[in-house]
CSV table of C-alpha atoms in Angstrom, one decimal:
chain,number,residue,atom,x,y,z
A,15,MET,CA,-104.9,-67.9,-25.3
A,16,LEU,CA,-104.0,-64.5,-24.1
A,17,CYS,CA,-107.5,-63.2,-24.9
A,18,SER,CA,-109.0,-66.1,-22.9
A,19,LEU,CA,-106.9,-65.1,-19.9
A,20,LEU,CA,-107.7,-61.4,-20.1
A,21,ILE,CA,-111.2,-61.5,-18.6
A,22,PRO,CA,-110.2,-63.7,-15.6
A,23,ALA,CA,-107.2,-61.4,-15.0
A,24,LEU,CA,-109.3,-58.3,-15.0
A,25,PHE,CA,-111.9,-60.0,-12.7
A,26,LEU,CA,-109.1,-61.0,-10.3
A,27,SER,CA,-107.6,-57.5,-10.4
A,28,GLY,CA,-111.0,-56.0,-9.6
A,29,ILE,CA,-111.5,-58.4,-6.7
A,30,LEU,CA,-108.1,-57.5,-5.3
A,31,CYS,CA,-108.8,-53.7,-5.6
A,32,VAL,CA,-112.1,-54.1,-3.8
A,33,CYS,CA,-110.4,-56.1,-1.0
A,34,LEU,CA,-107.7,-53.4,-0.7
A,35,VAL,CA,-110.3,-50.7,-0.5
A,36,VAL,CA,-112.2,-52.6,2.2
A,37,LEU,CA,-109.0,-53.3,4.1
A,38,LEU,CA,-108.0,-49.6,4.1
A,39,TRP,CA,-111.5,-48.5,5.1
A,40,GLY,CA,-111.4,-51.0,7.9
A,41,ILE,CA,-108.0,-49.7,9.1
A,42,ARG,CA,-109.4,-46.1,8.9
A,43,LEU,CA,-112.4,-47.0,11.0
A,44,TRP,CA,-110.2,-48.8,13.5
A,45,ILE,CA,-107.8,-45.8,13.7
A,46,GLN,CA,-110.8,-43.4,14.2
A,47,GLN,CA,-111.8,-45.3,17.3
A,48,ARG,CA,-108.4,-44.5,18.9
A,49,LYS,CA,-108.9,-40.8,18.7
A,50,ASN,CA,-109.9,-40.2,22.3
A,51,GLN,CA,-107.2,-42.1,23.9
A,52,LEU,CA,-104.6,-39.3,24.5
A,53,ILE,CA,-106.6,-36.1,25.2
A,54,SER,CA,-109.4,-36.1,27.8
A,55,ALA,CA,-112.4,-33.8,27.8
A,56,GLY,CA,-112.0,-30.2,29.1
A,57,LYS,CA,-113.8,-28.5,32.0
A,58,ASP,CA,-116.9,-27.9,29.7
A,59,GLY,CA,-117.1,-31.6,28.9
A,60,LYS,CA,-115.9,-31.1,25.3
A,61,ARG,CA,-112.8,-32.7,23.9
A,62,PRO,CA,-110.4,-30.1,22.6
A,63,LEU,CA,-109.5,-30.0,19.0
A,64,LEU,CA,-106.2,-32.0,18.7
A,65,VAL,CA,-103.6,-30.3,16.5
A,66,ALA,CA,-100.4,-32.4,16.0
A,67,PHE,CA,-97.1,-31.3,14.6
A,68,PHE,CA,-94.8,-34.0,13.1
A,69,HIS,CA,-91.3,-32.8,14.0
A,70,PRO,CA,-89.0,-35.7,14.9
A,71,TYR,CA,-86.1,-33.4,15.8
A,72,CYS,CA,-88.0,-30.7,17.8
A,73,ASN,CA,-85.1,-30.2,20.2
A,74,ALA,CA,-82.4,-29.6,17.5
A,75,GLY,CA,-82.3,-25.8,17.9
A,76,GLY,CA,-82.4,-24.7,14.3
A,77,GLY,CA,-84.6,-22.4,12.3
A,78,GLY,CA,-87.1,-25.1,11.6
A,79,GLU,CA,-87.6,-25.6,15.3
A,80,ARG,CA,-88.2,-21.9,15.8
A,81,VAL,CA,-91.0,-22.1,13.2
A,82,LEU,CA,-92.5,-25.0,15.2
A,83,TRP,CA,-92.6,-23.3,18.6
A,84,CYS,CA,-93.8,-20.0,17.1
A,85,ALA,CA,-96.6,-21.8,15.3
A,86,ILE,CA,-97.7,-23.6,18.5
A,87,ARG,CA,-97.6,-20.3,20.4
A,88,THR,CA,-99.6,-18.6,17.7
A,89,LEU,CA,-102.3,-21.3,17.7
A,90,GLN,CA,-102.5,-21.3,21.5
A,91,LYS,CA,-103.1,-17.5,21.5
A,92,LYS,CA,-105.7,-17.6,18.8
A,93,TYR,CA,-107.7,-20.8,19.6
A,94,ARG,CA,-108.9,-21.6,23.1
A,95,ASN,CA,-110.3,-25.1,22.7
A,96,ILE,CA,-107.3,-26.8,21.2
A,97,ALA,CA,-104.5,-29.1,22.5
A,98,CYS,CA,-101.2,-29.1,20.7
A,99,VAL,CA,-99.2,-32.3,20.3
A,100,VAL,CA,-95.6,-32.8,19.0
A,101,TYR,CA,-94.5,-36.1,17.5
A,102,THR,CA,-90.7,-36.2,18.4
A,103,GLY,CA,-87.9,-38.7,18.5
A,104,ASP,CA,-86.0,-36.7,21.1
A,105,ARG,CA,-86.3,-39.4,23.8
A,106,ASP,CA,-83.1,-38.2,25.6
A,107,ALA,CA,-85.1,-35.2,27.0
A,108,THR,CA,-88.3,-34.8,28.8
A,109,GLY,CA,-91.1,-32.6,27.6
A,110,GLU,CA,-90.4,-30.0,30.2
A,111,GLU,CA,-86.7,-29.9,29.1
A,112,ILE,CA,-87.7,-29.5,25.5
A,113,VAL,CA,-90.0,-26.6,26.3
A,114,GLU,CA,-87.3,-25.0,28.5
A,115,SER,CA,-84.7,-25.5,25.7
A,116,ALA,CA,-87.0,-23.7,23.3
A,117,PHE,CA,-87.3,-20.7,25.7
A,118,ARG,CA,-83.5,-20.7,26.3
A,119,ARG,CA,-82.6,-20.9,22.6
A,120,PHE,CA,-85.3,-18.9,21.0
A,121,ASN,CA,-86.8,-16.7,23.7
A,122,ILE,CA,-90.2,-18.4,23.0
A,123,LYS,CA,-92.5,-19.0,25.9
A,124,LEU,CA,-95.7,-21.1,25.3
A,125,THR,CA,-99.0,-20.0,26.9
A,126,HIS,CA,-100.2,-23.5,27.5
A,127,PRO,CA,-98.7,-27.0,28.0
A,128,VAL,CA,-97.8,-29.2,25.0
A,129,LYS,CA,-98.3,-32.9,24.8
A,130,PHE,CA,-95.3,-34.9,23.5
A,131,VAL,CA,-95.6,-38.2,21.7
A,132,PHE,CA,-92.2,-39.8,21.8
A,133,LEU,CA,-91.3,-42.0,18.8
A,134,GLU,CA,-89.0,-45.0,19.1
A,135,ASN,CA,-88.1,-45.5,15.5
A,136,ARG,CA,-86.6,-42.1,14.5
A,137,TYR,CA,-83.6,-43.9,13.2
A,138,LEU,CA,-85.7,-44.8,10.2
A,139,VAL,CA,-85.3,-41.2,8.9
A,140,GLU,CA,-81.6,-40.9,9.6
A,141,ALA,CA,-79.6,-40.3,6.3
A,142,SER,CA,-76.8,-42.6,7.6
A,143,LEU,CA,-79.1,-45.6,7.4
A,144,TYR,CA,-79.4,-45.2,3.6
A,145,PRO,CA,-75.9,-44.8,2.1
A,146,HIS,CA,-77.6,-45.2,-1.3
A,147,PHE,CA,-81.0,-44.0,-2.5
A,148,THR,CA,-81.1,-41.8,0.5
A,149,LEU,CA,-84.1,-39.7,-0.5
A,150,LEU,CA,-86.3,-42.7,-1.2
A,151,GLY,CA,-85.0,-44.5,1.9
A,152,GLN,CA,-85.7,-41.6,4.3
A,153,SER,CA,-89.1,-41.0,2.7
A,154,LEU,CA,-90.2,-44.6,3.1
A,155,GLY,CA,-88.7,-44.5,6.6
A,156,SER,CA,-90.9,-41.5,7.4
A,157,VAL,CA,-94.0,-43.4,6.4
A,158,PHE,CA,-93.2,-46.1,9.0
A,159,LEU,CA,-92.4,-43.4,11.6
A,160,GLY,CA,-95.6,-41.7,10.7
A,161,TRP,CA,-97.5,-44.9,11.2
A,162,GLU,CA,-96.0,-45.2,14.7
A,163,ALA,CA,-97.1,-41.7,15.4
A,164,LEU,CA,-100.6,-42.3,14.1
A,165,LEU,CA,-101.1,-45.4,16.2
A,166,LYS,CA,-100.0,-43.5,19.3
A,167,CYS,CA,-102.1,-40.4,18.7
A,168,VAL,CA,-104.8,-39.7,16.1
A,169,PRO,CA,-105.2,-35.9,15.8
A,170,ASP,CA,-108.0,-33.8,14.2
A,171,ILE,CA,-105.5,-31.6,12.4
A,172,TYR,CA,-102.0,-32.8,11.3
A,173,ILE,CA,-99.2,-30.5,10.3
A,174,ASP,CA,-95.9,-31.7,9.0
A,175,SER,CA,-93.5,-29.0,10.0
A,176,MET,CA,-90.2,-30.7,9.1
A,177,GLY,CA,-90.6,-31.7,5.4
A,178,TYR,CA,-91.8,-35.4,5.6
A,179,ALA,CA,-94.3,-35.1,2.8
A,180,PHE,CA,-94.8,-38.8,2.5
A,181,THR,CA,-96.6,-38.8,5.9
A,182,LEU,CA,-99.4,-36.5,4.5
A,183,PRO,CA,-101.5,-39.2,2.7
A,184,LEU,CA,-101.1,-41.5,5.7
A,185,PHE,CA,-102.8,-39.0,8.1
A,186,LYS,CA,-105.3,-37.8,5.5
A,187,TYR,CA,-106.6,-41.0,4.1
A,188,LEU,CA,-106.1,-43.4,7.0
A,189,GLY,CA,-106.2,-41.0,9.9
A,190,GLY,CA,-109.1,-39.0,8.5
A,191,CYS,CA,-107.3,-35.8,9.5
A,192,CYS,CA,-107.2,-32.3,7.9
A,193,VAL,CA,-103.6,-32.0,6.8
A,194,GLY,CA,-101.2,-29.1,6.3
A,195,CYS,CA,-97.5,-28.7,5.9
A,196,TYR,CA,-94.8,-26.1,6.3
A,197,VAL,CA,-92.1,-26.7,3.7
A,198,HIS,CA,-88.7,-25.4,4.6
A,199,TYR,CA,-86.9,-27.1,1.7
A,200,PRO,CA,-88.3,-29.3,-1.0
A,201,THR,CA,-87.0,-32.9,-0.6
A,202,ILE,CA,-86.1,-32.7,-4.3
A,203,SER,CA,-85.9,-29.7,-6.6
A,204,THR,CA,-85.4,-28.9,-10.2
A,205,ASP,CA,-82.0,-27.5,-9.1
A,206,MET,CA,-81.0,-31.0,-7.9
A,207,LEU,CA,-82.1,-32.4,-11.2
A,208,SER,CA,-79.9,-29.9,-13.0
A,209,VAL,CA,-76.9,-30.7,-10.8
A,210,VAL,CA,-77.1,-34.4,-11.8
A,211,ARG,CA,-77.9,-33.6,-15.5
A,212,ASN,CA,-74.9,-31.4,-15.7
A,213,GLN,CA,-72.7,-33.9,-13.9
A,214,ASP,CA,-71.8,-31.3,-11.3
A,215,THR,CA,-70.0,-32.6,-8.1
A,216,ARG,CA,-71.6,-31.4,-4.9
A,217,PHE,CA,-72.3,-32.7,-1.4
A,218,ASN,CA,-75.3,-34.6,-2.6
A,219,ASN,CA,-73.8,-35.8,-5.9
A,220,ALA,CA,-70.6,-37.9,-5.4
A,221,ALA,CA,-67.7,-37.6,-7.8
A,222,PHE,CA,-67.9,-41.3,-8.9
A,223,ILE,CA,-71.4,-40.5,-10.2
A,224,THR,CA,-70.4,-37.3,-12.0
A,225,ASN,CA,-67.5,-39.1,-13.6
A,226,SER,CA,-69.7,-41.8,-15.1
A,227,PRO,CA,-72.3,-40.9,-17.8
A,228,LEU,CA,-74.1,-44.2,-17.1
A,229,PHE,CA,-74.4,-43.6,-13.3
A,230,SER,CA,-75.5,-40.0,-14.0
A,231,LYS,CA,-78.3,-41.1,-16.3
A,232,PHE,CA,-79.4,-43.7,-13.8
A,233,LYS,CA,-79.5,-41.2,-11.0
A,234,LEU,CA,-81.3,-38.7,-13.2
A,235,ALA,CA,-84.0,-41.3,-13.9
A,236,TYR,CA,-84.2,-42.1,-10.2
A,237,TYR,CA,-84.6,-38.4,-9.3
A,238,TYR,CA,-87.4,-38.0,-11.9
A,239,PHE,CA,-89.2,-41.0,-10.5
A,240,PHE,CA,-88.8,-39.7,-7.0
A,241,ALA,CA,-90.0,-36.2,-8.0
A,242,LEU,CA,-93.2,-37.8,-9.4
A,243,LEU,CA,-93.9,-39.6,-6.1
A,244,TYR,CA,-93.0,-36.4,-4.2
A,245,GLY,CA,-95.5,-34.4,-6.2
A,246,LEU,CA,-98.3,-37.0,-5.7
A,247,VAL,CA,-98.0,-37.1,-1.9
A,248,GLY,CA,-97.5,-33.4,-1.5
A,249,SER,CA,-100.5,-32.5,-3.6
A,250,CYS,CA,-102.9,-34.2,-1.1
A,251,SER,CA,-102.2,-31.5,1.5
A,252,ASP,CA,-105.1,-29.2,2.3
A,253,VAL,CA,-102.9,-26.3,3.2
A,254,ILE,CA,-99.3,-25.8,2.0
A,255,MET,CA,-97.0,-23.1,3.5
A,256,VAL,CA,-93.6,-22.4,2.1
A,257,ASN,CA,-90.9,-20.3,3.6
A,258,SER,CA,-89.6,-18.3,0.6
A,259,SER,CA,-90.0,-17.3,-3.0
A,260,TRP,CA,-87.4,-19.9,-4.0
A,261,THR,CA,-89.2,-22.7,-2.2
A,262,LEU,CA,-92.5,-21.5,-3.6
A,263,ASN,CA,-91.3,-21.8,-7.2
A,264,HIS,CA,-90.1,-25.4,-6.7
A,265,ILE,CA,-93.2,-26.6,-4.8
A,266,LEU,CA,-95.5,-25.1,-7.4
A,267,SER,CA,-93.7,-26.9,-10.2
A,268,LEU,CA,-93.6,-30.2,-8.3
A,269,TRP,CA,-96.9,-30.3,-6.3
A,270,ARG,CA,-99.1,-28.2,-8.7
A,271,ALA,CA,-101.4,-27.1,-5.9
A,272,GLY,CA,-101.2,-23.3,-6.3
A,273,ALA,CA,-104.7,-22.7,-4.9
A,274,CYS,CA,-103.7,-23.8,-1.4
A,275,THR,CA,-100.1,-22.7,-1.4
A,276,SER,CA,-98.8,-19.5,0.2
A,277,VAL,CA,-95.5,-18.0,1.3
A,278,VAL,CA,-95.2,-17.7,5.1
A,279,TYR,CA,-91.9,-16.2,5.9
A,280,PRO,CA,-90.4,-18.0,9.0
A,281,PRO,CA,-90.5,-16.0,12.3
A,282,CYS,CA,-87.2,-14.3,13.1
A,283,ASP,CA,-86.8,-12.8,16.5
A,284,VAL,CA,-85.8,-9.5,14.9
A,285,GLN,CA,-87.0,-7.2,17.7
A,286,THR,CA,-84.7,-8.9,20.2
A,287,PHE,CA,-81.8,-8.2,17.8
A,288,LEU,CA,-83.0,-4.8,16.9
A,289,ASP,CA,-82.8,-3.9,20.6
A,290,ILE,CA,-79.1,-4.2,20.4
A,291,PRO,CA,-77.8,-0.6,20.2
A,292,LEU,CA,-76.5,0.3,16.7
A,293,GLU,CA,-73.5,2.5,17.2
A,294,GLU,CA,-70.7,3.8,14.9
A,295,GLU,CA,-67.7,1.5,15.2
A,296,LYS,CA,-64.9,2.5,17.5
A,297,SER,CA,-61.3,1.8,16.9
A,298,THR,CA,-60.6,-1.8,17.6
A,299,THR,CA,-57.7,-4.2,17.5
A,300,GLU,CA,-59.9,-7.1,16.3
A,301,TYR,CA,-62.7,-7.7,13.8
A,302,SER,CA,-65.0,-10.7,14.2
A,303,ILE,CA,-66.7,-12.5,11.4
A,304,VAL,CA,-69.7,-14.6,12.6
A,305,SER,CA,-71.5,-17.5,11.0
A,306,VAL,CA,-74.9,-18.8,12.4
A,307,SER,CA,-76.1,-22.1,11.1
A,308,GLN,CA,-76.5,-25.7,12.0
A,309,PHE,CA,-73.5,-27.9,11.4
A,310,ARG,CA,-75.0,-29.8,8.4
A,311,PRO,CA,-73.2,-30.6,5.1
A,312,GLU,CA,-75.3,-28.3,3.0
A,313,LYS,CA,-74.3,-25.2,5.1
A,314,ASP,CA,-70.9,-25.6,3.5
A,315,HIS,CA,-68.8,-24.5,6.5
A,316,PRO,CA,-65.6,-25.7,4.7
A,317,LEU,CA,-66.1,-22.9,2.2
A,318,GLN,CA,-66.2,-20.4,5.1
A,319,ILE,CA,-63.0,-21.6,6.5
A,320,ARG,CA,-61.2,-21.8,3.2
A,321,ALA,CA,-62.3,-18.3,2.2
A,322,PHE,CA,-61.3,-17.0,5.7
A,323,ALA,CA,-57.9,-18.6,5.3
A,324,LYS,CA,-57.4,-17.0,1.9
A,325,LEU,CA,-58.4,-13.7,3.4
A,326,LEU,CA,-55.8,-14.0,6.1
A,327,LYS,CA,-53.2,-15.1,3.6
A,328,GLU,CA,-53.7,-12.6,0.8
A,329,LYS,CA,-55.8,-9.7,1.9
A,330,ARG,CA,-54.3,-8.5,5.2
A,331,LEU,CA,-51.7,-5.8,4.9
A,332,GLY,CA,-49.7,-3.6,7.3
A,333,GLN,CA,-51.2,-2.9,10.7
A,334,GLN,CA,-54.8,-4.0,10.0
A,335,PRO,CA,-56.7,-5.3,13.0
A,336,SER,CA,-56.6,-9.0,13.6
A,337,LEU,CA,-59.5,-11.1,12.3
A,338,LYS,CA,-61.5,-13.8,14.1
A,339,LEU,CA,-64.0,-16.3,12.5
A,340,ILE,CA,-66.7,-17.5,15.0
A,341,LEU,CA,-68.8,-20.5,13.8
A,342,ILE,CA,-72.0,-20.7,15.9
A,343,GLY,CA,-74.4,-23.6,15.3
A,344,GLY,CA,-76.3,-26.6,16.6
A,345,CYS,CA,-75.3,-30.2,16.6
A,346,ARG,CA,-78.2,-32.7,16.3
A,347,ASN,CA,-76.4,-36.0,16.5
A,348,GLN,CA,-73.1,-37.8,16.3
A,349,GLN,CA,-72.7,-37.2,12.6
A,350,ASP,CA,-72.9,-33.4,13.2
A,351,GLU,CA,-70.3,-33.7,16.0
A,352,GLU,CA,-68.0,-35.6,13.7
A,353,ARG,CA,-68.5,-32.9,11.1
A,354,VAL,CA,-67.3,-30.3,13.5
A,355,ASN,CA,-64.2,-32.4,14.3
A,356,ASN,CA,-63.5,-32.5,10.5
A,357,LEU,CA,-63.9,-28.7,10.3
A,358,LYS,CA,-61.4,-28.3,13.2
A,359,ARG,CA,-58.9,-30.6,11.3
A,360,LEU,CA,-59.4,-28.4,8.2
A,361,CYS,CA,-58.5,-25.4,10.3
A,362,GLU,CA,-55.4,-27.1,11.4
A,363,ASP,CA,-54.5,-28.0,7.8
A,364,LEU,CA,-54.9,-24.4,6.7
A,365,GLY,CA,-53.1,-23.0,9.7
A,366,VAL,CA,-56.0,-21.0,11.0
A,367,SER,CA,-56.9,-22.9,14.2
A,368,ASN,CA,-56.0,-20.0,16.4
A,369,ASP,CA,-58.2,-17.7,14.4
A,370,VAL,CA,-61.3,-19.8,14.2
A,371,THR,CA,-63.7,-20.4,17.2
A,372,PHE,CA,-66.5,-23.0,17.4
A,373,ARG,CA,-69.5,-22.4,19.6
A,374,ILE,CA,-71.9,-25.3,19.7
A,375,ASN,CA,-75.5,-25.1,20.9
A,376,VAL,CA,-75.0,-21.7,22.6
A,377,PRO,CA,-77.6,-20.0,24.8
A,378,PHE,CA,-79.6,-17.2,23.2
A,379,GLU,CA,-77.8,-14.5,25.2
A,380,GLU,CA,-74.4,-15.6,24.0
A,381,LEU,CA,-75.6,-15.6,20.4
A,382,LYS,CA,-76.8,-12.0,20.8
A,383,ARG,CA,-73.4,-11.0,22.3
A,384,HIS,CA,-71.4,-12.5,19.4
A,385,LEU,CA,-73.7,-10.9,16.8
A,386,ALA,CA,-73.5,-7.5,18.6
A,387,GLU,CA,-69.7,-7.6,18.5
A,388,ALA,CA,-69.4,-8.9,14.9
A,389,THR,CA,-68.5,-6.8,11.9
A,390,ILE,CA,-69.5,-9.3,9.2
A,391,GLY,CA,-72.2,-12.0,9.2
A,392,LEU,CA,-71.3,-14.9,7.0
A,393,HIS,CA,-73.5,-17.4,5.2
A,394,THR,CA,-72.4,-19.9,2.5
A,395,MET,CA,-75.2,-22.4,1.8
A,396,TRP,CA,-76.0,-22.8,-1.9
A,397,ASN,CA,-79.7,-22.4,-2.6
A,398,GLU,CA,-80.5,-21.8,1.1
A,399,HIS,CA,-84.3,-22.1,1.2
A,400,PHE,CA,-84.6,-19.0,3.4
A,401,GLY,CA,-81.9,-18.1,5.9
A,402,ILE,CA,-83.1,-17.2,9.4
A,403,GLY,CA,-79.4,-16.8,10.4
A,404,VAL,CA,-79.0,-14.2,7.6
A,405,VAL,CA,-82.0,-12.2,8.9
A,406,GLU,CA,-80.7,-12.4,12.5
A,407,CYS,CA,-77.3,-11.1,11.4
A,408,MET,CA,-78.8,-8.2,9.6
A,409,ALA,CA,-81.1,-7.3,12.5
A,410,ALA,CA,-78.2,-7.5,14.9
A,411,GLY,CA,-76.3,-4.9,12.9
A,412,THR,CA,-73.7,-7.0,11.1
A,413,VAL,CA,-72.8,-6.4,7.4
A,414,ILE,CA,-74.2,-9.6,5.9
A,415,LEU,CA,-72.3,-11.6,3.2
A,416,ALA,CA,-74.5,-14.4,2.0
A,417,HIS,CA,-74.6,-16.8,-0.9
A,418,ASN,CA,-75.9,-15.5,-4.2
A,419,SER,CA,-78.8,-18.0,-4.5
A,420,GLY,CA,-82.0,-19.1,-2.9
A,421,GLY,CA,-83.8,-17.1,-0.2
A,422,PRO,CA,-81.0,-14.7,0.6
A,423,LYS,CA,-80.8,-13.6,-3.1
A,424,LEU,CA,-84.6,-13.5,-3.8
A,425,ASP,CA,-86.1,-12.4,-0.5
A,426,ILE,CA,-83.6,-11.1,2.1
A,427,VAL,CA,-80.4,-9.4,0.9
A,428,VAL,CA,-82.3,-7.2,-1.6
A,429,PRO,CA,-82.3,-3.4,-1.9
A,430,TYR,CA,-84.6,-1.6,0.6
A,431,GLU,CA,-86.0,1.6,-0.7
A,432,GLY,CA,-83.2,1.6,-3.3
A,433,HIS,CA,-80.4,1.2,-0.8
A,434,ILE,CA,-78.0,-1.6,-0.4
A,435,THR,CA,-78.6,-4.0,2.6
A,436,GLY,CA,-75.7,-6.4,2.2
A,437,PHE,CA,-73.5,-8.4,-0.1
A,438,LEU,CA,-73.6,-11.7,-2.0
A,439,ALA,CA,-70.9,-14.1,-3.2
A,440,GLU,CA,-70.6,-17.6,-4.8
A,441,ASN,CA,-67.2,-19.1,-4.3
A,442,GLU,CA,-64.0,-19.1,-2.2
A,443,ASP,CA,-62.4,-16.2,-4.1
A,444,ASN,CA,-65.6,-14.1,-4.1
A,445,TYR,CA,-66.1,-14.5,-0.4
A,446,ALA,CA,-62.5,-13.6,0.4
A,447,ASP,CA,-62.6,-10.6,-1.9
A,448,MET,CA,-66.0,-9.4,-0.5
A,449,MET,CA,-64.8,-9.8,3.1
A,450,ALA,CA,-61.7,-7.8,2.3
A,451,TYR,CA,-63.9,-5.1,0.6
A,452,ILE,CA,-66.3,-4.8,3.5
A,453,LEU,CA,-63.4,-4.4,5.9
A,454,THR,CA,-61.9,-1.6,3.8
A,455,LEU,CA,-65.1,0.4,3.9
A,456,SER,CA,-65.2,3.4,6.2
A,457,PRO,CA,-67.1,2.9,9.5
A,458,GLU,CA,-69.6,5.5,8.3
A,459,LYS,CA,-70.4,3.5,5.1
A,460,ARG,CA,-70.7,0.2,7.0
A,461,LEU,CA,-73.1,1.9,9.5
A,462,GLU,CA,-75.2,3.1,6.6
A,463,ILE,CA,-75.5,-0.4,5.2
A,464,ARG,CA,-76.3,-1.8,8.7
A,465,GLU,CA,-79.1,0.7,9.1
A,466,ASN,CA,-80.6,-0.1,5.7
A,467,ALA,CA,-80.5,-3.8,6.6
A,468,ARG,CA,-82.2,-3.3,9.9
A,469,ARG,CA,-85.0,-1.3,8.4
A,470,SER,CA,-85.6,-4.1,5.8
A,471,VAL,CA,-86.1,-7.0,8.2
A,472,HIS,CA,-89.4,-6.0,9.8
A,473,ARG,CA,-91.2,-8.1,7.3
A,474,PHE,CA,-89.6,-11.2,8.9
A,475,SER,CA,-90.8,-10.5,12.4
A,476,ASP,CA,-92.8,-12.8,14.7
A,477,GLN,CA,-95.8,-10.6,14.4
A,478,HIS,CA,-95.8,-10.9,10.6
A,479,PHE,CA,-95.4,-14.6,10.8
A,480,GLU,CA,-98.3,-14.9,13.2
A,481,GLU,CA,-100.6,-13.0,10.8
A,482,THR,CA,-99.7,-14.9,7.7
A,483,PHE,CA,-99.6,-18.3,9.5
A,484,LEU,CA,-103.1,-17.9,10.9
A,485,LEU,CA,-104.5,-16.8,7.5
A,486,SER,CA,-102.9,-19.9,5.9
A,487,VAL,CA,-104.1,-22.5,8.4
A,488,GLU,CA,-107.6,-21.0,8.8
A,489,PRO,CA,-109.1,-23.6,6.3
A,490,LEU,CA,-108.0,-26.4,8.6
A,491,PHE,CA,-110.1,-25.1,11.5
A,492,LYS,CA,-113.3,-24.7,9.5
């Protein structure tokens, strides 16, 4: 009986597959007809090449946004007959306000106007919408958000600049676009798999899971399934850019597309910080320790506060100058604001509220001032994909203390011409000890380290980014 049903089942499956292919082809043709609706022809009568960036949080003010605006500026300088479009969910600001914010925060001025396509369903990629199966939920949500973007504007070239890899096949196979991506951080990594496998409690692995072998095995199977999907959608990209050696290793192992993958270090405004005079420290009554990073859970600001509290409690002796911790960062939404409030409560619990200052969404000039006055630049994210804030601290002349992992370990806080450029730490005790050690160094020794660090950061300049970015995206314009 089963054999008699096999042939009809195969026939029916074939018919369904043909119908699906015809349907998708029809959708593709229909979408192609919508291409000319947003951008009109130029003065020469030719329609400009439409280059679209998918960046739902383009007004967030973080390192990823600096990459976005530098990439657009680079393309505008290189190619004349193009029009740049940004898909964004920042509907609380106008396009002019967003561009002005980019200039105010990053000192980036675009040479031509940018078109903004405002998306109504950005909530679909909010992590808070998916308390469980967050990775899968956000990725599926990005597909629906990408569909909204595609219906509103069909580009010639599509670049995902924020890590929503599941939108790539949508624009390539239905939109008929050349597609590229800039990967700041893999959505899933082999390190995340090892955290679950070893039942290690972290911000993305709750204690109730680590305490249950059954839940841990189930989550591990879920992660492996998601990693397979992630590799499939990512491998369809025509051009893949990654921001560091750490990200490169993970993307190569997951996407297996080495021929079109390259490292493009993110643009850091090093020259602006290098313009800050580097002078030998004068006697002072206060040392400041500055952290520059968005207020997101993975940045691990609680570790900074706990290590600073331990430093104040155990390491300060006699008449040493007073210490101040300044946390500088951007808040994207209500969750980030609540996170800052929780950090302030932690300061109160540890008795360091008077010694810790929070500066939210500060102007660029204020950021420069804080870095110019700081003695130590602090960074605590485990497996930070790159670390623009780390580079900025080094360029500004602080003695950097970063996490002993990811981009800072592999690419940034590395010896330059055989000389030390900064320090690395891993846990609360390490950070407290290293901060104490840095403060006990002579001003001359700290100046030597700061000079070495400054010389090492030229490879992260805007100019170097422009050169490597243009080389990487060139296949999309052929």
